[in-house]
CSV table of C-alpha atoms and ligand atoms in Angstrom, one decimal:
chain,number,residue,atom,x,y,z
V,1,MET,CA,93.8,72.7,62.6
V,2,PRO,CA,92.1,74.3,59.6
V,3,GLN,CA,89.3,76.6,60.6
V,4,VAL,CA,86.2,76.9,58.4
V,5,LEU,CA,84.7,80.3,58.6
V,6,PRO,CA,80.9,80.7,58.4
V,7,LYS,CA,79.7,81.9,55.0
V,8,ASN,CA,77.5,84.6,56.5
V,9,PHE,CA,80.5,85.9,58.4
V,10,ILE,CA,82.7,86.2,55.3
V,11,ASP,CA,79.7,87.7,53.4
V,12,SER,CA,79.4,90.3,56.1
V,13,LEU,CA,83.0,91.5,55.6
V,14,VAL,CA,83.1,91.6,51.8
V,15,GLY,CA,83.6,95.2,50.7
V,16,LEU,CA,85.1,96.4,54.0
V,17,PRO,CA,88.3,98.5,53.7
V,18,GLY,CA,91.3,96.3,53.6
V,19,PHE,CA,89.3,93.0,53.5
V,20,ASP,CA,90.8,90.5,51.1
V,21,GLU,CA,88.6,87.4,51.1
V,22,ASP,CA,91.2,84.9,49.7
V,23,THR,CA,94.2,85.9,51.9
V,24,PHE,CA,91.9,86.3,55.0
V,25,ILE,CA,90.5,82.8,54.6
V,26,ASN,CA,93.9,81.4,53.9
V,27,VAL,CA,95.4,82.9,57.0
V,28,HIS,CA,92.6,81.3,59.0
V,29,GLU,CA,93.0,77.9,57.4
V,30,ASN,CA,96.7,77.6,57.0
V,31,ALA,CA,98.9,80.0,58.9
V,32,SER,CA,100.7,79.1,62.0
V,33,GLN,CA,99.8,80.7,65.4
V,34,LEU,CA,101.6,83.9,66.5
V,35,THR,CA,102.9,84.3,70.1
V,36,SER,CA,103.9,87.6,71.6
V,37,ILE,CA,104.8,89.0,75.0
V,38,ARG,CA,105.3,92.5,76.4
V,39,LEU,CA,108.2,93.1,78.7
V,40,ASN,CA,107.7,94.7,82.1
V,41,PRO,CA,109.9,97.9,82.2
V,42,LEU,CA,109.9,97.8,86.0
V,43,LYS,CA,111.8,94.5,86.0
V,44,PRO,CA,115.1,93.3,84.7
V,45,THR,CA,114.7,92.5,81.0
V,46,ALA,CA,117.5,89.9,80.9
V,47,ALA,CA,115.0,87.6,82.5
V,48,ILE,CA,113.6,86.7,79.1
V,49,ASN,CA,116.9,85.5,77.7
V,50,ASN,CA,115.7,82.0,77.8
V,51,LEU,CA,112.6,82.7,75.6
V,52,PRO,CA,112.7,82.3,71.8
V,53,VAL,CA,112.5,86.0,71.1
V,54,GLU,CA,112.4,86.8,67.4
V,55,LYS,CA,111.9,90.5,67.0
V,56,THR,CA,110.4,93.7,68.5
V,57,ILE,CA,106.8,94.5,67.7
V,58,PRO,CA,107.0,97.6,65.5
V,59,TRP,CA,104.3,99.6,67.3
V,60,CYS,CA,105.3,98.7,70.9
V,61,ASP,CA,108.9,99.0,72.1
V,62,ASN,CA,108.3,96.5,74.9
V,63,GLY,CA,106.5,94.0,72.6
V,64,ARG,CA,108.3,90.9,71.3
V,65,TYR,CA,107.3,88.2,68.9
V,66,LEU,CA,108.4,84.7,69.9
V,67,SER,CA,109.3,82.1,67.2
V,68,GLU,CA,107.4,79.5,69.1
V,69,ARG,CA,105.1,79.2,72.1
V,70,PRO,CA,107.0,78.0,75.2
V,71,SER,CA,105.3,76.7,78.3
V,72,PHE,CA,104.8,80.0,80.2
V,73,THR,CA,103.6,78.1,83.2
V,74,LEU,CA,107.0,76.5,83.5
V,75,ASP,CA,108.9,79.7,83.1
V,76,PRO,CA,109.5,81.0,86.6
V,77,VAL,CA,110.0,84.7,85.6
V,78,PHE,CA,106.5,84.7,84.1
V,79,HIS,CA,105.1,84.2,87.6
V,80,GLY,CA,107.3,87.1,88.8
V,81,GLY,CA,105.7,89.5,86.3
V,82,ALA,CA,108.8,89.8,84.0
V,83,TYR,CA,106.4,90.0,81.0
V,84,TYR,CA,102.8,89.7,80.0
V,85,VAL,CA,101.6,87.3,77.3
V,86,GLN,CA,99.6,89.5,75.0
V,87,GLU,CA,98.4,89.5,71.4
V,88,ALA,CA,100.4,91.9,69.3
V,89,SER,CA,97.7,94.0,67.6
V,90,SER,CA,96.3,95.1,70.9
V,91,MET,CA,99.7,96.5,71.9
V,92,PHE,CA,99.0,99.3,69.4
V,93,ILE,CA,97.6,101.2,72.4
V,94,ASP,CA,101.2,101.9,73.3
V,95,HIS,CA,101.7,103.7,70.0
V,96,ILE,CA,98.5,105.6,70.4
V,97,VAL,CA,99.5,106.8,73.9
V,98,LYS,CA,102.9,107.9,72.6
V,99,GLU,CA,101.4,109.7,69.6
V,100,ILE,CA,98.6,111.5,71.5
V,101,TYR,CA,100.8,112.7,74.3
V,102,ARG,CA,103.8,113.5,72.2
V,103,ASN,CA,103.1,117.2,72.5
V,104,GLU,CA,100.5,117.3,75.2
V,105,SER,CA,100.8,116.9,79.0
V,106,LEU,CA,100.3,113.4,80.1
V,107,PRO,CA,97.0,112.3,81.5
V,108,GLU,CA,96.6,112.4,85.2
V,109,ARG,CA,93.6,110.2,85.8
V,110,VAL,CA,93.1,107.1,83.6
V,111,LEU,CA,90.3,104.6,83.4
V,112,ASP,CA,90.5,101.2,81.8
V,113,LEU,CA,86.8,100.4,81.9
V,114,CYS,CA,86.7,96.8,80.7
V,115,ALA,CA,90.0,95.6,82.1
V,116,ALA,CA,90.1,91.9,82.9
V,117,PRO,CA,92.4,90.0,82.5
V,118,GLY,CA,94.6,93.1,82.5
V,119,GLY,CA,96.4,93.3,79.1
V,120,LYS,CA,95.6,96.9,78.4
V,121,SER,CA,95.9,97.9,82.1
V,122,THR,CA,99.5,96.6,82.4
V,123,LEU,CA,100.3,98.2,79.1
V,124,LEU,CA,98.9,101.6,80.4
V,125,ALA,CA,100.7,101.1,83.7
V,126,ALA,CA,104.0,100.8,81.9
V,127,ALA,CA,103.3,103.6,79.3
V,128,LEU,CA,102.0,106.0,81.9
V,129,PRO,CA,104.0,105.4,85.1
V,130,LYS,CA,103.1,108.8,86.6
V,131,SER,CA,99.3,108.6,86.1
V,132,PHE,CA,96.6,107.4,88.5
V,133,ILE,CA,95.0,104.4,86.8
V,134,ILE,CA,91.7,102.7,87.6
V,135,SER,CA,91.5,99.2,86.2
V,136,ASN,CA,87.9,98.2,86.3
V,137,GLU,CA,86.1,95.0,85.6
V,138,VAL,CA,82.3,94.5,86.0
V,139,ILE,CA,82.2,90.7,86.1
V,140,LYS,CA,83.0,89.6,89.7
V,141,THR,CA,84.5,86.3,88.7
V,142,ARG,CA,87.0,88.0,86.4
V,143,VAL,CA,88.3,90.6,88.9
V,144,GLY,CA,90.5,88.1,90.8
V,145,VAL,CA,92.7,87.4,87.8
V,146,LEU,CA,92.8,91.1,87.0
V,147,ALA,CA,94.0,91.9,90.5
V,148,GLU,CA,96.5,89.1,90.3
V,149,ASN,CA,98.0,90.3,87.1
V,150,ILE,CA,98.2,93.9,88.4
V,151,SER,CA,99.9,92.6,91.5
V,152,LYS,CA,102.5,90.6,89.4
V,153,TRP,CA,103.1,93.7,87.3
V,154,GLY,CA,104.3,95.4,90.5
V,155,SER,CA,103.0,98.9,89.8
V,156,ASP,CA,102.0,101.1,92.7
V,157,HIS,CA,99.7,103.5,90.7
V,158,VAL,CA,96.9,101.1,89.7
V,159,MET,CA,93.7,100.7,91.6
V,160,VAL,CA,91.4,97.7,90.7
V,161,THR,CA,87.7,98.2,90.9
V,162,ASN,CA,84.7,96.0,90.4
V,163,ASN,CA,81.9,98.2,89.0
V,164,ASP,CA,79.2,98.4,86.4
V,165,PRO,CA,79.8,101.1,83.8
V,166,LYS,CA,76.8,103.1,85.1
V,167,ASP,CA,78.6,103.5,88.5
V,168,PHE,CA,81.0,105.8,86.8
V,169,LYS,CA,78.2,108.4,86.5
V,170,LYS,CA,79.3,109.3,90.1
V,171,LEU,CA,82.6,110.6,88.7
V,172,PRO,CA,81.5,113.2,86.1
V,173,GLY,CA,84.3,114.8,84.1
V,174,TYR,CA,86.9,112.9,86.1
V,175,PHE,CA,89.2,111.1,83.7
V,176,ASP,CA,91.8,112.5,81.3
V,177,LEU,CA,92.0,109.2,79.4
V,178,MET,CA,89.4,106.5,79.2
V,179,VAL,CA,90.0,103.1,77.4
V,180,VAL,CA,86.9,101.1,76.5
V,181,ASP,CA,88.1,97.7,75.2
V,182,ALA,CA,84.6,96.6,74.8
V,183,PRO,CA,83.1,93.1,75.0
V,184,CYS,CA,82.4,92.1,71.4
V,185,SER,CA,81.5,89.3,69.1
V,186,GLY,CA,85.2,88.3,69.0
V,187,SER,CA,85.8,87.5,65.3
V,188,GLY,CA,89.3,88.9,65.6
V,189,LEU,CA,90.3,86.0,67.8
V,190,PHE,CA,88.9,83.2,65.6
V,191,ARG,CA,92.5,81.9,65.0
V,192,LYS,CA,93.0,81.5,68.7
V,193,ASP,CA,89.5,80.5,69.8
V,194,LEU,CA,87.6,77.9,67.8
V,195,ASN,CA,84.5,78.3,70.1
V,196,ALA,CA,84.2,81.9,69.0
V,197,ILE,CA,83.6,80.7,65.4
V,198,ASN,CA,80.7,78.5,66.5
V,199,GLU,CA,79.2,81.3,68.6
V,200,TRP,CA,79.4,84.0,65.9
V,201,SER,CA,76.1,85.2,64.5
V,202,GLU,CA,74.6,88.3,63.0
V,203,ALA,CA,72.3,88.5,66.0
V,204,ASN,CA,75.2,88.4,68.4
V,205,VAL,CA,77.0,91.2,66.5
V,206,GLU,CA,73.8,93.3,66.8
V,207,MET,CA,73.6,92.4,70.5
V,208,CYS,CA,77.2,93.4,71.1
V,209,SER,CA,76.8,96.7,69.2
V,210,LEU,CA,73.8,97.6,71.5
V,211,ARG,CA,75.8,96.7,74.6
V,212,GLN,CA,78.8,98.8,73.4
V,213,GLN,CA,76.4,101.7,73.0
V,214,ARG,CA,75.1,101.2,76.5
V,215,ILE,CA,78.5,101.0,78.0
V,216,LEU,CA,79.6,104.2,76.3
V,217,THR,CA,76.4,106.0,77.2
V,218,ASP,CA,77.0,105.2,80.9
V,219,THR,CA,80.6,106.3,80.9
V,220,ILE,CA,81.4,109.0,78.4
V,221,GLY,CA,80.2,111.6,81.0
V,222,SER,CA,83.3,110.6,83.1
V,223,LEU,CA,85.6,112.0,80.5
V,224,ARG,CA,86.9,115.5,81.2
V,225,GLN,CA,86.9,118.3,78.7
V,226,ASN,CA,89.9,117.6,76.3
V,227,GLY,CA,90.0,114.1,77.7
V,228,ILE,CA,90.7,111.2,75.3
V,229,LEU,CA,88.6,108.2,74.6
V,230,ILE,CA,90.2,105.1,73.1
V,231,TYR,CA,87.6,102.6,71.9
V,232,SER,CA,88.6,99.1,70.7
V,233,THR,CA,87.2,95.7,69.9
V,234,CYS,CA,88.5,92.4,68.6
V,235,SER,CA,85.6,92.3,66.0
V,236,TYR,CA,85.8,92.9,62.3
V,237,SER,CA,82.1,93.9,62.1
V,238,THR,CA,81.4,97.5,61.2
V,239,GLN,CA,78.4,97.5,63.5
V,240,GLU,CA,80.8,97.2,66.4
V,241,ASP,CA,83.6,99.4,64.9
V,242,GLU,CA,83.1,102.3,62.4
V,243,ASP,CA,79.3,102.4,63.1
V,244,ILE,CA,80.0,102.9,66.8
V,245,CYS,CA,82.5,105.7,65.9
V,246,ASP,CA,79.7,107.4,64.0
V,247,TRP,CA,77.3,106.9,66.8
V,248,ILE,CA,79.8,108.4,69.4
V,249,ILE,CA,80.1,111.5,67.2
V,250,GLU,CA,76.3,111.8,66.7
V,251,GLN,CA,75.4,111.1,70.3
V,252,PHE,CA,78.2,112.9,72.2
V,253,ASN,CA,79.8,115.2,69.6
V,254,LEU,CA,83.3,114.0,70.4
V,255,GLU,CA,86.0,114.7,67.9
V,256,SER,CA,87.8,111.9,66.0
V,257,VAL,CA,91.6,111.8,66.5
V,258,LYS,CA,93.8,110.6,63.7
V,259,ILE,CA,96.9,108.6,64.6
V,260,ALA,CA,100.1,108.6,62.5
V,261,ILE,CA,101.0,105.0,61.4
V,262,ASP,CA,103.9,103.5,59.4
V,263,PRO,CA,102.4,102.0,56.1
V,264,ALA,CA,104.9,99.1,56.5
V,265,TRP,CA,103.0,97.9,59.5
V,266,GLY,CA,100.1,96.7,57.4
V,267,ILE,CA,97.4,98.4,59.6
V,268,VAL,CA,94.4,99.6,57.5
V,269,GLU,CA,93.2,103.1,58.3
V,270,THR,CA,89.4,103.5,57.8
V,271,SER,CA,87.1,106.4,57.7
V,272,SER,CA,83.5,106.0,59.1
V,273,ASP,CA,80.7,106.4,56.6
V,274,LYS,CA,78.8,109.3,58.1
V,275,HIS,CA,81.4,111.4,60.0
V,276,ALA,CA,84.7,110.3,58.6
V,277,ALA,CA,86.0,109.2,62.0
V,278,SER,CA,89.5,107.6,61.7
V,279,GLY,CA,89.7,103.9,62.7
V,280,TYR,CA,92.5,101.4,62.6
V,281,ARG,CA,91.8,97.8,61.4
V,282,PHE,CA,94.1,94.9,62.0
V,283,TYR,CA,93.7,91.9,59.7
V,284,PRO,CA,95.9,88.8,60.4
V,285,ASP,CA,96.7,88.4,56.7
V,286,LYS,CA,98.1,92.0,56.7
V,287,VAL,CA,99.7,92.5,60.1
V,288,GLN,CA,101.6,90.1,62.4
V,289,GLY,CA,98.7,90.0,64.9
V,290,GLU,CA,95.1,89.0,65.3
V,291,GLY,CA,92.0,90.9,64.3
V,292,PHE,CA,91.5,94.2,66.1
V,293,PHE,CA,89.9,97.6,65.7
V,294,ILE,CA,90.7,100.8,67.5
V,295,ALA,CA,89.7,104.5,67.3
V,296,CYS,CA,90.4,107.6,69.3
V,297,PHE,CA,88.3,110.6,70.2
V,298,LYS,CA,88.7,113.9,72.1
V,299,GLN,CA,86.0,115.3,74.3
V,300,THR,CA,86.0,118.9,73.1
V,301,ASN,CA,82.7,120.0,74.8
V,302,THR,CA,82.3,121.6,78.1
V,303,VAL,CA,81.7,119.0,80.8
V,304,ASP,CA,80.6,119.2,84.4
V,305,GLU,CA,83.5,118.1,86.6
V,306,TYR,CA,83.4,116.0,89.7
V,307,TYR,CA,83.4,118.1,92.8
V,308,GLY,CA,83.3,116.5,96.2
V,309,SER,CA,85.0,116.7,99.6
V,310,TYR,CA,87.2,113.8,100.5
V,311,SER,CA,88.3,112.4,103.8
V,312,LYS,CA,92.0,111.9,104.1
V,313,VAL,CA,93.3,108.3,104.0
V,314,ALA,CA,93.6,107.2,107.7
V,315,VAL,CA,97.3,106.5,108.2
V,316,ALA,CA,98.6,103.7,110.4
V,317,PRO,CA,100.1,104.5,113.8
V,318,LYS,CA,103.8,105.5,113.9
V,319,GLN,CA,104.7,102.2,115.5
V,320,ILE,CA,103.3,100.3,112.5
V,321,GLN,CA,105.1,102.6,110.1
V,322,SER,CA,108.4,102.1,111.8
V,323,ILE,CA,107.9,98.3,111.5
V,324,VAL,CA,107.1,98.4,107.8
V,325,ASN,CA,109.5,101.2,106.7
V,326,PRO,CA,112.6,99.0,106.6
V,327,PHE,CA,110.9,96.9,103.9
V,328,LEU,CA,110.2,99.9,101.7
V,329,LYS,CA,112.2,101.8,99.1
V,330,ASN,CA,111.3,105.6,99.2
V,331,SER,CA,109.0,105.1,102.1
V,332,ALA,CA,108.5,108.9,102.3
V,333,ASP,CA,106.5,108.9,99.1
V,334,TYR,CA,103.9,106.6,100.5
V,335,LEU,CA,101.0,106.8,102.9
V,336,ILE,CA,100.9,103.7,105.1
V,337,SER,CA,97.4,102.6,106.1
V,338,ASP,CA,96.1,99.6,108.0
V,339,GLN,CA,93.2,98.2,106.1
V,340,LYS,CA,91.5,95.1,107.4
V,341,GLU,CA,94.8,94.0,109.1
V,342,ILE,CA,96.7,94.4,105.8
V,343,VAL,CA,99.1,97.3,105.7
V,344,ILE,CA,98.9,99.1,102.4
V,345,ALA,CA,101.4,101.6,100.9
V,346,SER,CA,99.7,104.2,98.6
V,347,LEU,CA,101.3,107.0,96.7
V,348,LYS,CA,100.9,110.2,98.7
V,349,LYS,CA,100.7,112.1,95.4
V,350,TRP,CA,97.3,110.4,94.7
V,351,GLU,CA,95.8,110.7,98.1
V,352,GLU,CA,92.8,112.7,97.1
V,353,ASP,CA,92.0,110.5,94.1
V,354,ILE,CA,92.4,107.3,96.2
V,355,ALA,CA,90.0,108.7,98.8
V,356,THR,CA,87.5,109.8,96.1
V,357,VAL,CA,87.5,106.5,94.3
V,358,SER,CA,87.4,104.5,97.6
V,359,LYS,CA,84.2,106.2,98.6
V,360,THR,CA,82.6,106.1,95.1
V,361,LEU,CA,83.5,102.7,93.7
V,362,ASN,CA,83.9,99.1,94.9
V,363,VAL,CA,87.7,98.9,95.3
V,364,ARG,CA,89.3,95.4,95.0
V,365,LYS,CA,92.9,96.5,95.2
V,366,SER,CA,94.7,99.7,96.0
V,367,GLY,CA,98.4,100.6,96.2
V,368,VAL,CA,100.7,97.8,97.3
V,369,ALA,CA,99.9,95.4,100.1
V,370,VAL,CA,103.0,95.5,102.4
V,371,GLY,CA,102.0,92.8,104.9
V,372,THR,CA,100.4,92.1,108.3
V,373,VAL,CA,101.9,93.4,111.5
V,374,LYS,CA,102.0,90.8,114.3
V,375,GLY,CA,103.4,92.2,117.5
V,376,LYS,CA,106.7,93.8,116.5
V,377,ASP,CA,107.0,91.9,113.3
V,378,LEU,CA,105.8,92.2,109.8
V,379,ILE,CA,104.6,89.2,107.8
V,380,PRO,CA,105.4,90.6,104.4
V,381,HIS,CA,102.8,90.3,101.6
V,382,HIS,CA,103.4,88.6,98.3
V,383,GLU,CA,102.5,91.8,96.5
V,384,LEU,CA,105.4,93.6,98.1
V,385,ALA,CA,107.9,91.0,96.9
V,386,LEU,CA,106.7,91.6,93.3
V,387,SER,CA,106.6,95.3,93.5
V,388,HIS,CA,109.2,98.0,92.9
V,389,LEU,CA,108.7,99.3,96.5
V,390,LEU,CA,110.7,96.5,98.0
V,391,ALA,CA,113.8,97.8,99.8
V,392,ALA,CA,117.1,96.8,98.2
V,393,ALA,CA,118.5,95.7,101.5
V,394,ILE,CA,116.1,92.8,101.9
V,395,PRO,CA,118.1,89.5,101.6
V,396,TYR,CA,117.5,87.2,98.6
V,397,VAL,CA,118.5,83.8,97.2
V,398,ASP,CA,118.9,83.0,93.6
V,399,LEU,CA,117.2,79.8,92.7
V,400,GLN,CA,118.1,77.5,89.8
V,401,LYS,CA,115.1,76.8,87.5
V,402,ASP,CA,114.3,73.4,89.2
V,403,GLU,CA,114.3,75.0,92.6
V,404,ALA,CA,112.4,78.0,91.5
V,405,LEU,CA,109.6,75.7,90.1
V,406,LYS,CA,109.6,73.8,93.4
V,407,TYR,CA,109.1,77.1,95.1
V,408,LEU,CA,106.3,78.1,92.8
V,409,ARG,CA,104.6,74.7,93.4
V,410,ARG,CA,104.8,75.6,97.1
V,411,GLN,CA,107.0,72.5,97.8
V,412,ASP,CA,109.6,72.3,100.6
V,413,LEU,CA,112.9,73.9,100.0
V,414,VAL,CA,116.2,72.9,101.6
V,415,PHE,CA,118.9,75.5,102.4
V,416,GLU,CA,121.9,75.5,104.6
V,417,ASN,CA,123.9,78.4,106.0
V,418,GLU,CA,121.5,81.0,104.6
V,419,LYS,CA,120.8,84.2,106.6
V,420,LYS,CA,117.8,83.6,108.8
V,421,GLY,CA,114.5,85.5,108.5
V,422,TRP,CA,112.4,86.8,105.7
V,423,THR,CA,114.2,86.2,102.3
V,424,ILE,CA,113.2,86.8,98.7
V,425,CYS,CA,113.3,83.9,96.3
V,426,ARG,CA,114.6,85.0,92.9
V,427,HIS,CA,115.2,83.5,89.5
V,428,GLY,CA,117.0,85.3,86.7
V,429,ASP,CA,117.0,88.5,88.8
V,430,ILE,CA,113.2,88.4,89.1
V,431,ASN,CA,111.6,88.3,92.5
V,432,LEU,CA,109.2,85.3,92.9
V,433,GLY,CA,108.1,85.7,96.5
V,434,TRP,CA,108.9,85.2,100.1
V,435,MET,CA,110.3,82.4,102.2
V,436,LYS,CA,111.2,82.4,105.8
V,437,VAL,CA,114.5,80.8,106.7
V,438,LEU,CA,114.4,79.3,110.2
V,439,PRO,CA,117.2,77.5,112.1
V,440,ASN,CA,116.1,74.0,111.0
V,441,ARG,CA,113.8,74.5,108.0
V,442,VAL,CA,112.6,76.9,105.4
V,443,ASN,CA,108.9,78.0,105.2
V,444,ASN,CA,107.6,78.6,101.7
V,445,TYR,CA,105.3,81.6,101.6
V,446,TYR,CA,104.2,81.4,98.0
V,447,PRO,CA,100.4,82.1,97.9
V,448,THR,CA,98.6,78.8,97.9
V,449,ASN,CA,96.0,79.9,95.3
V,450,TRP,CA,98.7,81.1,92.9
V,451,ARG,CA,100.8,77.9,93.0
V,452,ILE,CA,101.7,76.0,89.9
V,453,LEU,CA,99.6,72.8,89.7
V,454,LYS,CA,101.0,71.6,86.4
V,455,ALA,CA,103.5,68.7,86.7
Q,1,SAM,N1,91.0,94.9,78.2
Q,1,SAM,C1,91.2,93.5,78.5
Q,1,SAM,C2,92.6,93.1,78.3
Q,1,SAM,O1,93.3,93.7,77.5
Q,1,SAM,O2,93.1,92.2,79.0
Q,1,SAM,C3,90.2,92.6,77.7
Q,1,SAM,C4,88.8,93.1,77.9
Q,1,SAM,S1,87.6,92.1,77.1
Q,1,SAM,C5,87.8,92.5,75.4
Q,1,SAM,C6,86.1,92.9,77.5
Q,1,SAM,C7,85.8,92.9,79.0
Q,1,SAM,O3,84.6,93.5,79.2
Q,1,SAM,C8,85.7,91.5,79.7
Q,1,SAM,O4,86.6,91.4,80.8
Q,1,SAM,C9,84.3,91.4,80.1
Q,1,SAM,O5,84.1,90.8,81.3
Q,1,SAM,C10,83.9,92.9,80.3
Q,1,SAM,N2,82.4,93.1,80.1
Q,1,SAM,C11,81.5,92.2,79.8
Q,1,SAM,N3,80.3,92.8,79.8
Q,1,SAM,C12,80.5,94.1,80.2
Q,1,SAM,C13,79.6,95.2,80.4
Q,1,SAM,N4,78.3,95.1,80.2
Q,1,SAM,N5,80.1,96.3,80.8
Q,1,SAM,C14,81.5,96.5,80.9
Q,1,SAM,N6,82.3,95.5,80.7
Q,1,SAM,C15,81.8,94.3,80.3
């Protein structure tokens, strides 16, 4: 449907670097929609063979453009976390991480401050598999979908928290990398979201700019000396982009970081008015992606660092560990704890950080939920089925697409002669979840609240 852009919006962009009024209006009125996904490197990539993959996104090795938009809901491997549906421009963070850490040691502690629904967090989880990642979302009703997407992704090094930016003042100088994908006026998504066009106003841009400053004021102190801040929006407005970059430099004396880009990508490099901070603009008439802005900074000043004692994670009794260990790959790398009746596996390597964050922030998800111990048995958790912790020896059945969709709708399955007990349902080599094969029936353990409702 043609999208008529407000005149005051277009007028506000005239003169901005890389802004070309005619082609910009044309791409909003006439161009077809783009669809892109990012593959999960933890899972077999052949799972996407049925998707109409066109080509790789040039700034993200795991990113793929699709030639059309399939029904993701009816693709079983989507529910198994084989890929994440993400707009292509925002995958540029992958390139930034590669560029920044090409010659520097990788960041240990990473914060994705405005994380729901989880696009940047799953990207960071894949790009930085050895880091400790906090994926935070302030809005309570949005944390559920974030935790679900992190669970599907299957990583063991991401903790999900539900905190206001000001709560991070309790963790001064803590993070080596902080991503602030700030709430914004959303003009970059006008092609995908018609409502955003109606909601756009100069007053809203101003309001968003002030909120972005508040968020940064509350959290920049959590960045360690030499730590990196990545700031992004999906707005074209300078008040939310280059002006914020100038403000960051004036207010906090951070250093702008330039990122090498290939001119063929069509990304427009900008330089802020006052302090010549480098920024990267994505216009949909120039790149194959939606509107986006991103800039990077280094904290070069001396910073007070978090110092506090921590109590060790309380490990579960040996008897519980011996029940869960057969379900786990590399169980020696994990601390097994029993939290509110759910056994959790957390990486030993991050014990101190897990304890620190647990006592400082409101944790919604930590490590990988392994299951619930009942007597001598484990009722395995869905999160374990989707994670890379699952022991290779666990039996599985490969389901055809129709059966897989039945499973994901939580309908009854019929099997004969299968091995009895806990069994993984798979489709295209991707784990979808648990079922329990009993002598006379099969119990479907797909989580009720995740089931497909679409016919
Ligand atoms: N990073 C996400 C991704 O890639 O999937 C998208 C984040 S979206 C652009 C901005 C997020 O900021 C939203 O999830 C929104 O709920 C959150 N947010 C809204 N107001 C906020 C505030 N005052 N402080 C911090 N985050 C806020």
